[in-house]
Coordinates of C-alpha atoms and ligand atoms in Angstrom, one line a residue:
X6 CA -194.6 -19.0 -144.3
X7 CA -193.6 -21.6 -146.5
X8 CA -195.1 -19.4 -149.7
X9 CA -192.6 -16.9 -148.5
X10 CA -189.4 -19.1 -148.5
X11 CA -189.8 -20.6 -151.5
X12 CA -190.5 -17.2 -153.2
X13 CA -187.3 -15.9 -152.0
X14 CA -185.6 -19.3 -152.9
X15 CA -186.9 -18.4 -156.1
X16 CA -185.5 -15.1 -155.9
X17 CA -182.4 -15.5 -154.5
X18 CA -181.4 -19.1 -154.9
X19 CA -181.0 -22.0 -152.3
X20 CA -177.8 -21.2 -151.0
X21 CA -178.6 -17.6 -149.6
X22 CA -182.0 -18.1 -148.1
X23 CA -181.3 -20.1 -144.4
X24 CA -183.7 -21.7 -142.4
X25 CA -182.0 -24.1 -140.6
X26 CA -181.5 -23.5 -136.9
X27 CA -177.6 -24.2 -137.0
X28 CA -177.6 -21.6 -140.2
X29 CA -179.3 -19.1 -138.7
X30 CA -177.9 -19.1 -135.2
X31 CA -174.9 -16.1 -135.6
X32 CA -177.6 -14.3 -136.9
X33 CA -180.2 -14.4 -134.2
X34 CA -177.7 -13.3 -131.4
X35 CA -175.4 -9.9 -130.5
X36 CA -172.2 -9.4 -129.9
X37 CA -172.2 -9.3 -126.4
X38 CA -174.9 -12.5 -126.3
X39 CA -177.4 -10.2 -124.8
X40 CA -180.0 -11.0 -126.9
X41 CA -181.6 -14.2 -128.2
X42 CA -183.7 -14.2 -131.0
X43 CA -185.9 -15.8 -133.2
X44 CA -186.4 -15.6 -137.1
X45 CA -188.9 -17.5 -139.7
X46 CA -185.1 -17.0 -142.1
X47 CA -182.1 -15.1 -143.0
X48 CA -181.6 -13.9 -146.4
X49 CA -178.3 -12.7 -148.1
X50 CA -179.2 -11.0 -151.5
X51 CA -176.7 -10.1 -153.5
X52 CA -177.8 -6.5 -155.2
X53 CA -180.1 -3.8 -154.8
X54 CA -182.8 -5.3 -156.8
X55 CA -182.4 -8.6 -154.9
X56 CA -183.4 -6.4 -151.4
X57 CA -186.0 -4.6 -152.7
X58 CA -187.2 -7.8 -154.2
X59 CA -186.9 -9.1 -150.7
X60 CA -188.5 -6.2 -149.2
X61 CA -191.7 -6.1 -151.6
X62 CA -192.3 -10.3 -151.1
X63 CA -192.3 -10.1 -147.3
X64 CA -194.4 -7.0 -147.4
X65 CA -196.8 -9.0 -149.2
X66 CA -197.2 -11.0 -146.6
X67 CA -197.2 -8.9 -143.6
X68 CA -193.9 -9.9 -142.6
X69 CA -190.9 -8.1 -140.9
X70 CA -187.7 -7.5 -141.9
X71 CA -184.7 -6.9 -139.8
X72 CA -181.5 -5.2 -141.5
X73 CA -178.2 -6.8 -140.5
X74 CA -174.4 -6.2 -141.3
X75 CA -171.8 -7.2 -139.1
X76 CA -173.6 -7.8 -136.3
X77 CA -171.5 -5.9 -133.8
X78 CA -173.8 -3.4 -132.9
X79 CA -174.3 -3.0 -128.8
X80 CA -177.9 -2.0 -128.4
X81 CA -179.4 -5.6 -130.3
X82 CA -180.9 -3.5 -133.0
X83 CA -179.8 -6.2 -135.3
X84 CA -181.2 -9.1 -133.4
X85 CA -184.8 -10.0 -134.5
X86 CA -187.4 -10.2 -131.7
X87 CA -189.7 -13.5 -133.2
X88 CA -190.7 -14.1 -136.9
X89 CA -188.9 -11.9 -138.6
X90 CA -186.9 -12.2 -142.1
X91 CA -183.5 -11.5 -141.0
X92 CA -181.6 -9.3 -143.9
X93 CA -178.0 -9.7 -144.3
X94 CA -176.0 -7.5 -146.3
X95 CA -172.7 -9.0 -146.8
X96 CA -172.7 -9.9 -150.2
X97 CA -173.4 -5.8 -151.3
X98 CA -169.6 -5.5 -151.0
X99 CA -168.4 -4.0 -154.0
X100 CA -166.7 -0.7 -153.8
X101 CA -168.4 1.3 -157.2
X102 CA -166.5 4.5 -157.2
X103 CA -163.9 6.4 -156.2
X104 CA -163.6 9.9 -157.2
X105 CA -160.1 11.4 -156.1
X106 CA -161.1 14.9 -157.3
X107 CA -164.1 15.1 -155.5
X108 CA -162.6 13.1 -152.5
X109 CA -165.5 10.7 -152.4
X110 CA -165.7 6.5 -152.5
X111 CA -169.3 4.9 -153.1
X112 CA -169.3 1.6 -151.7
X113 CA -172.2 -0.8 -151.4
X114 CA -173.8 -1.2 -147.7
X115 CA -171.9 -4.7 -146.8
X116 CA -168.4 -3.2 -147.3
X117 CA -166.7 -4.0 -144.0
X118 CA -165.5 -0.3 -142.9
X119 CA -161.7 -2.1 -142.6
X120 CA -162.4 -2.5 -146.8
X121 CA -163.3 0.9 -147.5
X122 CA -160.5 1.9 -145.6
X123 CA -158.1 0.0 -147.3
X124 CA -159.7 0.8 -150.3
X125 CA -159.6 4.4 -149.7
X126 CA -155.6 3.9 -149.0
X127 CA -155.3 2.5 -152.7
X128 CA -156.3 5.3 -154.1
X129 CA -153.8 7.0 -151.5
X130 CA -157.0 8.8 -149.5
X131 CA -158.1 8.3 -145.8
X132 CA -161.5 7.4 -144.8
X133 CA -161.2 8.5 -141.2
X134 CA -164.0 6.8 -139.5
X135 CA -161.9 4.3 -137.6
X136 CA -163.6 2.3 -134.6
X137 CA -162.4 -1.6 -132.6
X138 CA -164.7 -3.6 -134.9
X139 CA -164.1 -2.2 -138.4
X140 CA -162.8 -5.7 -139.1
X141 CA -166.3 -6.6 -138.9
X142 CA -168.6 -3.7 -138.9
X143 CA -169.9 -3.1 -142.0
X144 CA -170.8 0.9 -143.6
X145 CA -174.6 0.1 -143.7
X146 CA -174.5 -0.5 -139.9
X147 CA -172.0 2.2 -139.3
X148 CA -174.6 5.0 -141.0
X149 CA -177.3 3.2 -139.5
X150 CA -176.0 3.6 -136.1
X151 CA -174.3 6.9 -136.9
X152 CA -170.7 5.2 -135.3
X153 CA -168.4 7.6 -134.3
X154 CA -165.1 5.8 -132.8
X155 CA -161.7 7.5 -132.4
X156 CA -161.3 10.4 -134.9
X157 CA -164.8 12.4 -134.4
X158 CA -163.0 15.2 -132.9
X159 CA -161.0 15.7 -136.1
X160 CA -163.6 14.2 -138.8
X161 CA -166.8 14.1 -137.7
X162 CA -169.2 10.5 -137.0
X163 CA -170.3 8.8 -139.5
X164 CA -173.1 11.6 -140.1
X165 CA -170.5 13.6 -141.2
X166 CA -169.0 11.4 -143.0
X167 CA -171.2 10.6 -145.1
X168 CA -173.3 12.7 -148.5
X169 CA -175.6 10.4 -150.3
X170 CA -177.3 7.4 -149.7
X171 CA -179.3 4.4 -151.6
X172 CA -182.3 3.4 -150.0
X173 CA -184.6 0.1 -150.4
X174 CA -188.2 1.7 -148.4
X175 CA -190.2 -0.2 -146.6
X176 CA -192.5 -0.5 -150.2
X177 CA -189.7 -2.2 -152.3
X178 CA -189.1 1.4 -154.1
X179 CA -185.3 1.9 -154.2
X180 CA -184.5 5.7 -153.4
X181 CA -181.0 6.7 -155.4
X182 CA -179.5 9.5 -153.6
X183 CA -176.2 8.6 -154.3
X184 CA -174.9 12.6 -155.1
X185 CA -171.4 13.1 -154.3
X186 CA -172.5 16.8 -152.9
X187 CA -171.4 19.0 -150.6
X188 CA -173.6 21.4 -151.1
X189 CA -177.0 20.6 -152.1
X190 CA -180.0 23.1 -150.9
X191 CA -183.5 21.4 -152.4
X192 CA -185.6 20.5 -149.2
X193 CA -185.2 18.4 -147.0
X194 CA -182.4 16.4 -146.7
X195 CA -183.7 13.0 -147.0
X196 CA -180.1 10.8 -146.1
X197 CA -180.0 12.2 -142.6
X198 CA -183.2 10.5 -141.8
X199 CA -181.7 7.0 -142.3
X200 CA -178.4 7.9 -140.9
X201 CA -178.8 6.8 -137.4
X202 CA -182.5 5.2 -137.9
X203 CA -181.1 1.6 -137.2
X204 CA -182.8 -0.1 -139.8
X205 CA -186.3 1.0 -138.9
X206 CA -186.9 3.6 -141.6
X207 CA -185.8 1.6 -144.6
X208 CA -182.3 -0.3 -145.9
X209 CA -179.3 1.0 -146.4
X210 CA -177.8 -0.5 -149.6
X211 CA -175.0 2.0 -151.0
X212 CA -173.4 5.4 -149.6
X213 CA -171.1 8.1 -151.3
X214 CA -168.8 8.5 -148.5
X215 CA -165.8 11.9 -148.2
X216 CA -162.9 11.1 -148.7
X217 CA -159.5 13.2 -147.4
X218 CA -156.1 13.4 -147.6
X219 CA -154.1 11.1 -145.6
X220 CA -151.9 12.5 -142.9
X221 CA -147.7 12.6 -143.8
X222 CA -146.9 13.3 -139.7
X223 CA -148.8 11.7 -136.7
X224 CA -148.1 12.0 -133.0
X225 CA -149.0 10.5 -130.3
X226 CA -148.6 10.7 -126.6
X227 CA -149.6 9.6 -123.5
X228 CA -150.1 12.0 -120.2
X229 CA -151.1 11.0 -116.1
X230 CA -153.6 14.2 -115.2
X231 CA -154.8 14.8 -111.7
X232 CA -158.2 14.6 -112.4
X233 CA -160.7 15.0 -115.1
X234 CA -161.0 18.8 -114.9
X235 CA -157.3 18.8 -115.5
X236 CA -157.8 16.5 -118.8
X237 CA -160.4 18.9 -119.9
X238 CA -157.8 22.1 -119.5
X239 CA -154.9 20.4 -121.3
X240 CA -157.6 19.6 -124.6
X241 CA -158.4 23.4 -124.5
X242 CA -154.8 24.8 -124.6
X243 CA -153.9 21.7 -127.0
X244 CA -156.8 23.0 -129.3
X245 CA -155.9 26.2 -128.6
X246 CA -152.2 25.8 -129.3
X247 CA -152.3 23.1 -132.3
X248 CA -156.0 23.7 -133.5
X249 CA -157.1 21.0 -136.4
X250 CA -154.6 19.0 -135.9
X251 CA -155.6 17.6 -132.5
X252 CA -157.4 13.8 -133.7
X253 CA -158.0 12.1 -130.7
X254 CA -158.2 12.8 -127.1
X255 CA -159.4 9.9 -124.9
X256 CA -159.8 9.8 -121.4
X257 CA -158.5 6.4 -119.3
X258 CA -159.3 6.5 -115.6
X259 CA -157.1 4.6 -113.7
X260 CA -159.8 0.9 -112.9
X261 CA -160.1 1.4 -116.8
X262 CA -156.2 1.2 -116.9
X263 CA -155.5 -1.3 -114.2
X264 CA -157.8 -3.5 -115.8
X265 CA -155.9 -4.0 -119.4
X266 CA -152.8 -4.2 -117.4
X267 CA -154.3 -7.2 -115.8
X268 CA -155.8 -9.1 -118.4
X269 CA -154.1 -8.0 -121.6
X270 CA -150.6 -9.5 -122.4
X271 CA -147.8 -7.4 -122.9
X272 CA -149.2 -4.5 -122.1
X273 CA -147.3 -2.1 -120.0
X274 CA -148.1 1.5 -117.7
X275 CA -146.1 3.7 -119.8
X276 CA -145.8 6.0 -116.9
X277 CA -143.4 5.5 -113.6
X278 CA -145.9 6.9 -111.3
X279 CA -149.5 5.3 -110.7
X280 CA -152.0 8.2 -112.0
X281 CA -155.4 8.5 -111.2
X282 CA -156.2 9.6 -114.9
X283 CA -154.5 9.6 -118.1
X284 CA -155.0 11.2 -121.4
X285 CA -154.1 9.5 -125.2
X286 CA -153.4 12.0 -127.6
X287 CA -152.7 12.2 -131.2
X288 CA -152.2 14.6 -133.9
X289 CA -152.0 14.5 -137.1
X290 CA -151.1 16.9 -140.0
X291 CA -151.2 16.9 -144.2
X292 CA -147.8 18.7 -144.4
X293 CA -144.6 18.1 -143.6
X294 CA -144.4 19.3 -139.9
X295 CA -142.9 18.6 -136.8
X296 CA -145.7 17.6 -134.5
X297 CA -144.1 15.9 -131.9
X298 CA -141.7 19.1 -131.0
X299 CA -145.3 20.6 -130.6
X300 CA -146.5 18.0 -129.2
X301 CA -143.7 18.1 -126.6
X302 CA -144.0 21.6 -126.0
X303 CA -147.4 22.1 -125.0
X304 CA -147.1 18.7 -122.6
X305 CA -144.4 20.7 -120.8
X306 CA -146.4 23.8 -120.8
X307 CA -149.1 21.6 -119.1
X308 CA -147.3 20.3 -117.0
X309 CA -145.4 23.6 -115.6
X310 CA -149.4 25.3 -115.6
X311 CA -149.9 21.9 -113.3
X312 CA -152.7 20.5 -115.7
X313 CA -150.6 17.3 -116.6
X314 CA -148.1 15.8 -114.5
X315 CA -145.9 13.6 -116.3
X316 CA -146.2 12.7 -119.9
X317 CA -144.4 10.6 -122.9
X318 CA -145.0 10.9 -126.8
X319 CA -143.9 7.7 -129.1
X320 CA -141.2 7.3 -130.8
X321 CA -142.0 4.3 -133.3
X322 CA -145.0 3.7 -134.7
X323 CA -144.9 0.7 -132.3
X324 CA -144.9 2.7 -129.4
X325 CA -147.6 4.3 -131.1
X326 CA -149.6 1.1 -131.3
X327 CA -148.9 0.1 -127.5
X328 CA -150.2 3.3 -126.4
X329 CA -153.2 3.0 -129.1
X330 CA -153.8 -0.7 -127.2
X331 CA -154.1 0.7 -123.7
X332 CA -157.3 2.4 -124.8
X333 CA -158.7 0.0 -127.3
X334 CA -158.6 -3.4 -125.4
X335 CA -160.7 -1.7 -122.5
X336 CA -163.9 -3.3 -123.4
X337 CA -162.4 -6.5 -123.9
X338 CA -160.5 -6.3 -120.3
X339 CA -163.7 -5.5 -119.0
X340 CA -165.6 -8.7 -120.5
X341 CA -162.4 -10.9 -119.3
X342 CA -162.9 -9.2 -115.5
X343 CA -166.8 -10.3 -115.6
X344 CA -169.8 -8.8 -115.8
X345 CA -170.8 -4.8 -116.4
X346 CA -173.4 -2.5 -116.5
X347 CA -172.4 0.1 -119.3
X348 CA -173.3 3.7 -120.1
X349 CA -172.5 5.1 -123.7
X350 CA -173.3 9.0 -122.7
X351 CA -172.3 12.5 -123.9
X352 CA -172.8 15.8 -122.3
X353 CA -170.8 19.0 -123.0
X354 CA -167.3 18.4 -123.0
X355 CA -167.2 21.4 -120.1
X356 CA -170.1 19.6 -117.9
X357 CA -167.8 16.3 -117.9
X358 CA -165.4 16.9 -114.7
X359 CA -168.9 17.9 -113.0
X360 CA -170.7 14.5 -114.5
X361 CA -167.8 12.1 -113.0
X362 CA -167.0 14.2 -109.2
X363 CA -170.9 13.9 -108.8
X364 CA -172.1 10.7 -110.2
X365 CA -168.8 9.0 -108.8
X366 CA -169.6 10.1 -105.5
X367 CA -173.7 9.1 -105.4
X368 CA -173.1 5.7 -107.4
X369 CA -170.1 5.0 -104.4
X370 CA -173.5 6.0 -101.5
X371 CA -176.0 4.0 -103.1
X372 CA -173.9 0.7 -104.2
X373 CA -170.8 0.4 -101.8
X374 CA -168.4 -1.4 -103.6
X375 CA -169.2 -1.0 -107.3
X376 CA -166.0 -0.2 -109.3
X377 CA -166.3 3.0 -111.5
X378 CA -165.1 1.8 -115.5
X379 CA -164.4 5.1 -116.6
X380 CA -162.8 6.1 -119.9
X381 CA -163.9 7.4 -123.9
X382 CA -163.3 9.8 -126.6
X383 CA -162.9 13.1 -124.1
X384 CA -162.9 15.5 -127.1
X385 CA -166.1 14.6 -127.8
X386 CA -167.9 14.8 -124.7
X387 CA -168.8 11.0 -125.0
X388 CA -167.6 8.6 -121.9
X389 CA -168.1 4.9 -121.7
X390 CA -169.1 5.2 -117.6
X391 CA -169.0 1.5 -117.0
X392 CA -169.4 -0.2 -113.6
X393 CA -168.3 -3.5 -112.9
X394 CA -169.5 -5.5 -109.9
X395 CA -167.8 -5.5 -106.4
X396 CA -165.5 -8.1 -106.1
X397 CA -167.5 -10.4 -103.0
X398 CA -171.0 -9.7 -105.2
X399 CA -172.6 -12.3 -107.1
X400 CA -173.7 -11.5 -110.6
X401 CA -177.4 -12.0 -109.8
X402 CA -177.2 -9.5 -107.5
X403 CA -175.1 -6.8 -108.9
X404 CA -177.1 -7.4 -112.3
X405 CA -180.8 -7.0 -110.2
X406 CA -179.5 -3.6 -109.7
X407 CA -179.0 -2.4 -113.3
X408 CA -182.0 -0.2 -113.7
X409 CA -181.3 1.2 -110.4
X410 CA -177.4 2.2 -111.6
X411 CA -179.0 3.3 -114.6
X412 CA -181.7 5.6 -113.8
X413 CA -179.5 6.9 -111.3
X414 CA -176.2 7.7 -114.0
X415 CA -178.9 8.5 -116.9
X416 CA -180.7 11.2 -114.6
X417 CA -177.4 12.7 -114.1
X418 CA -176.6 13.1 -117.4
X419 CA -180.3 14.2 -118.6
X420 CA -179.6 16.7 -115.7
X421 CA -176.8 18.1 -117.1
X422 CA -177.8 18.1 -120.9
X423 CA -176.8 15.1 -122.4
X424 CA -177.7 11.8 -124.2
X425 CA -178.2 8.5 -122.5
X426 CA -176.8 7.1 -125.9
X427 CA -173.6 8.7 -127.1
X428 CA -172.7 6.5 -130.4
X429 CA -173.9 3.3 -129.9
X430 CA -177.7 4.1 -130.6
X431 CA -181.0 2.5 -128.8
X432 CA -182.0 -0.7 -130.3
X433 CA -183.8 -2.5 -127.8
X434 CA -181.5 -1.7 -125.0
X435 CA -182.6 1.7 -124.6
X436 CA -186.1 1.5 -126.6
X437 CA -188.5 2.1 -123.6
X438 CA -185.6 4.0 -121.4
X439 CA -185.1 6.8 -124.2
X440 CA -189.3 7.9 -123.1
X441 CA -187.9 9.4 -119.8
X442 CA -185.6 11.4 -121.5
X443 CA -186.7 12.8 -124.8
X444 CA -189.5 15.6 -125.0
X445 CA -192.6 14.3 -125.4
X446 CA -192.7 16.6 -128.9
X447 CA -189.9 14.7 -129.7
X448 CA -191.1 11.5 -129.5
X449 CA -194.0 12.7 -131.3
X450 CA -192.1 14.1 -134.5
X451 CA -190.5 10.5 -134.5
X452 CA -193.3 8.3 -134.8
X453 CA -195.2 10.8 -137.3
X454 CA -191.8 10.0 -139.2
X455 CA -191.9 6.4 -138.5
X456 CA -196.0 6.2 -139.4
X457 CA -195.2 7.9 -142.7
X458 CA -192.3 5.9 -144.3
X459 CA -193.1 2.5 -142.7
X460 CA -196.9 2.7 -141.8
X461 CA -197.3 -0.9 -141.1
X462 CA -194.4 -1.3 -139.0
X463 CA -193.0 -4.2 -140.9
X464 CA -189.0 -2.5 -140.9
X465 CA -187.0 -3.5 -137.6
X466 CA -190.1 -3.5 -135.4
X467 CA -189.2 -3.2 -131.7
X468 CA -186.3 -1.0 -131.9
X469 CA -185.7 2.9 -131.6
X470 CA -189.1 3.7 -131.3
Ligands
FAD13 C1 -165.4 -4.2 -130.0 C2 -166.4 -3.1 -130.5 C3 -166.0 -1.8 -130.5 C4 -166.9 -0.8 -130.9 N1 -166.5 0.5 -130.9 C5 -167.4 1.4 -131.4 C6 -167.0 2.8 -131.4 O1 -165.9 3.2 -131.0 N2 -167.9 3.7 -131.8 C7 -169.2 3.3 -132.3 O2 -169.9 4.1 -132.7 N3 -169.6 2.0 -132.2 C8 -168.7 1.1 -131.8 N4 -169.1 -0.3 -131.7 C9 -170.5 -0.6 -132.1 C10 -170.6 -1.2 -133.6 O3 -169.4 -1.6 -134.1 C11 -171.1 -0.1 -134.5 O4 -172.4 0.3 -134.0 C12 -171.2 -0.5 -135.9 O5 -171.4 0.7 -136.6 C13 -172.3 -1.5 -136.3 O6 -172.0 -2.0 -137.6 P1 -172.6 -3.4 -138.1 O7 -172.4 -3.5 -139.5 O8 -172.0 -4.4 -137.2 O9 -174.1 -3.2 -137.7 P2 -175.1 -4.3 -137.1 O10 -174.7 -4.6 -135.7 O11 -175.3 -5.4 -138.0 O12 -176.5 -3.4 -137.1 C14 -176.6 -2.3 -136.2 C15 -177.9 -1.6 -136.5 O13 -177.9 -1.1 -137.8 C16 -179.0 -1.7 -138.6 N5 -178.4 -1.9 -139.9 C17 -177.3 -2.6 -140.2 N6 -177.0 -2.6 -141.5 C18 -178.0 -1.8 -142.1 C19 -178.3 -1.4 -143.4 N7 -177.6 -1.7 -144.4 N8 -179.4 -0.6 -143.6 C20 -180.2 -0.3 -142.5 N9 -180.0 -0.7 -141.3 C21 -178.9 -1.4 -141.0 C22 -179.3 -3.0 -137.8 O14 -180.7 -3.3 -138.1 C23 -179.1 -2.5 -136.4 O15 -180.2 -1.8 -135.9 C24 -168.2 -1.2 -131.3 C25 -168.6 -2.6 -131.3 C26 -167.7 -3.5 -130.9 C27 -168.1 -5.0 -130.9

């Protein structure tokens, strides 16, 4: 061990190899302080070559290595399990290229997506990938989670987003496949592999990300549906009426509601009447057009066909914003209200009025009590199901009943074809739960994958797979 840290001292210099408890300690824990881990260091190199050099020396030496960005991953894939080097990528934060003719940026992995953003603004260009913890969440953990946040109905997840990659293997060989493509036919398409691979199939260290055109008209609005079947009918005749230029369409049941209302300040019901479900809206277009007349007129449309029943669109950007912060400061309402068990799933947008009457109902007969968190990004069939404990419950008891509410909610939506993990990915949450639901060929085609890049196991062991 010590052989090892003072090669990469050697490497990397003093300052950016930590061993020291107090040093390590953001490092070793998640976001939501689920996890707890342990590590023999953390390392922050500084370049490509740096990494790989890190990569090769611990591989030497039979040791692990656990990717990390901005840590605000939900599944602990960035958490190390006992013994591993812990690999930061912060310092790999320079922005190498923007391209305004081919509408592409290459950043380096530890770009925080909030920089490439802004970055992509300077050059007068939207990067649309836009999720709560850009502030913090960095590009390498974005791809390597495959985020997808408020705009995938418009733009696409981070996936889509995304058209060449540069890769430290779990050998030390660096793989450049940073091509500014979009069309690019000669085998396999090797990027998609890492995309979504949280770390364990190698290191992210640069992307070539698209770039488009930012939006001159946005507008947004805010509508109280009956119930979710209703939510699903006004996104059809929206999509049907406005097309492309629907960009969000998120779904807030009414505990989801109640609960910023509660705990956030200055936030406000921008409806008179108390509505079991509401719907956030926003369009946006490149040209000169007047959305919010649309906007207006298929809300009243709804409404007269009975699908919405009262509705307002924004007239400021600040209204905007207000509306925007009803739906984004759900999670942290949630964490102020106390503990939650939490379900990132996805099915069909059509199966989703089905999902909720049905899992509602046999979550309300098996656990009397239990509040139903409900809310996500509708338009793309992903909800964050949430449940948070009855008020006279203890936490021990509500959380001894977690893979009860689980299996039960995850069944459902296996039932129904969909994912147990929407956009958050597995990490060691969902390592062992994802066996029950994926084909046993599936799993297989995984770990053949996994067995041929990383034979020895030494990238982010204990996650995914
Ligand atoms: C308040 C809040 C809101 C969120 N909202 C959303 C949302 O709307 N949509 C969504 O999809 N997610 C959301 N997330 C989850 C999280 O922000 C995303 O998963 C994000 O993409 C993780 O980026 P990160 O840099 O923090 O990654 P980390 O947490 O550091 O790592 C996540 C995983 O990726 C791996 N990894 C990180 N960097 C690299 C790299 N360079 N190469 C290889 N592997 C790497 C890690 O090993 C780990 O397995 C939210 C999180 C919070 C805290």
């Amino acid at each position: 061990m010590k052989l090892l840290i003072d090669s990469l001292r050697a490497v990397l210099g003093e300052a950016s190899v930590l061993t020291e408890a107090a040093n390590m300690a953001p490092y070793l824990t998640d976001w939501r302080g689920r996890y707890q881990g342990r590590a023999m260091a953390v390392v922050r190199p500084a370049s490509v070559d740096e990494v790989a050099t890190v990569v090769r020396l611990c591989g030497e030496r039979g040791t692990a290595v656990v990717p990390q960005g901005g840590n605000t991953g939900l599944c602990g894939g960035a958490t190390p399990r006992g013994g591993e080097v812990v690999v930061s990528l912060g310092r790999l934060d320079r922005v190498r290229a923007i391209d305004t003719a081919n509408n592409t940026i290459t950043v380096e992995a530890g770009c925080t997506l909030a920089a490439v953003q802004q970055a992509a603004a300077t050059a007068g260009r939207l990067f649309p990938l836009s999720l709560a913890a850009e502030g913090t969440a960095t590009i390498g953990g974005n791809l390597s989670t495959n985020a997808g946040g408020v705009q995938v109905l418009r733009y696409g997840n981070a996936r889509e987003l995304c058209l060449g990659l540069e890769v430290v293997l779990p050998d030390g060989r660096v793989w450049n496949g940073l091509r500014g493509l979009r069309k690019d036919n000669t085998g396999y398409d090797m990027k998609h592999l890492f995309i979504g691979a949280e770390g364990t199939l190698g290191l992210i260290t640069a992307a070539v990300l698209k770039l488009y055109s930012r939006p001159r008209q946005v507008a947004t609005g805010w509508a109280s549906v009956a119930a979710p079947d209703a939510a699903v009918a006004l996104l059809t005749r929206l999509r049907e009426k406005i097309g492309g230029r629907v960009t969000a369409f998120e779904l807030v049941g009414r505990p989801a509601l109640d609960l910023v209302l509660k705990h956030i300040s200055h936030s406000r019901d921008p409806l008179a009447a108390c509505s079991p479900w509401q719907v956030l809206i926003e369009l946006s277009d490149t040209m000169e057009s007047d959305l919010a007349s649309a906007l207006q007129d298929v809300l009243a449309e709804a409404i007269e066909a009975g699908e919405a029943t009262d509705a307002v669109i924004a007239q400021s950007e600040a209204q905007a914003l207000a509306l925007w912060a009803l739906r984004e400061n759900i999670s942290e309402a949630q964490k102020v209200e106390g503990i939650s068990i939490k379900h990132d799933i996805s099915l069909p947008v059509s199966r989703i009025p089905e999902f909720i009457d049905r899992t509602d109902a046999a979550l309300t007969r098996a656990f009397p009590g239990v509040r139903i968190v409900c809310f996500g990004h509708l338009g793309d069939g992903n909800l964050h199901y949430n449940q948070s404990k009855p008020a006279a419950q203890d936490n021990a008891t509500f959380v001894a009943q977690t893979d009860a509410v689980n299996r039960l909610v995850h069944d459902l939506v296996a039932s129904l074809g969909g994912s147990i993990s929407a956009e958050h990915g597995l990490g060691q949450l969902k390592r062992d739960e994802i066996l029950l639901y994926k084909s046993e060929v599936e799993m297989d085609l995984m770990r053949k994958i996994k067995q041929a890049l990383d034979p020895r196991g030494l990238m982010n062991p204990g996650k995914v797979i």
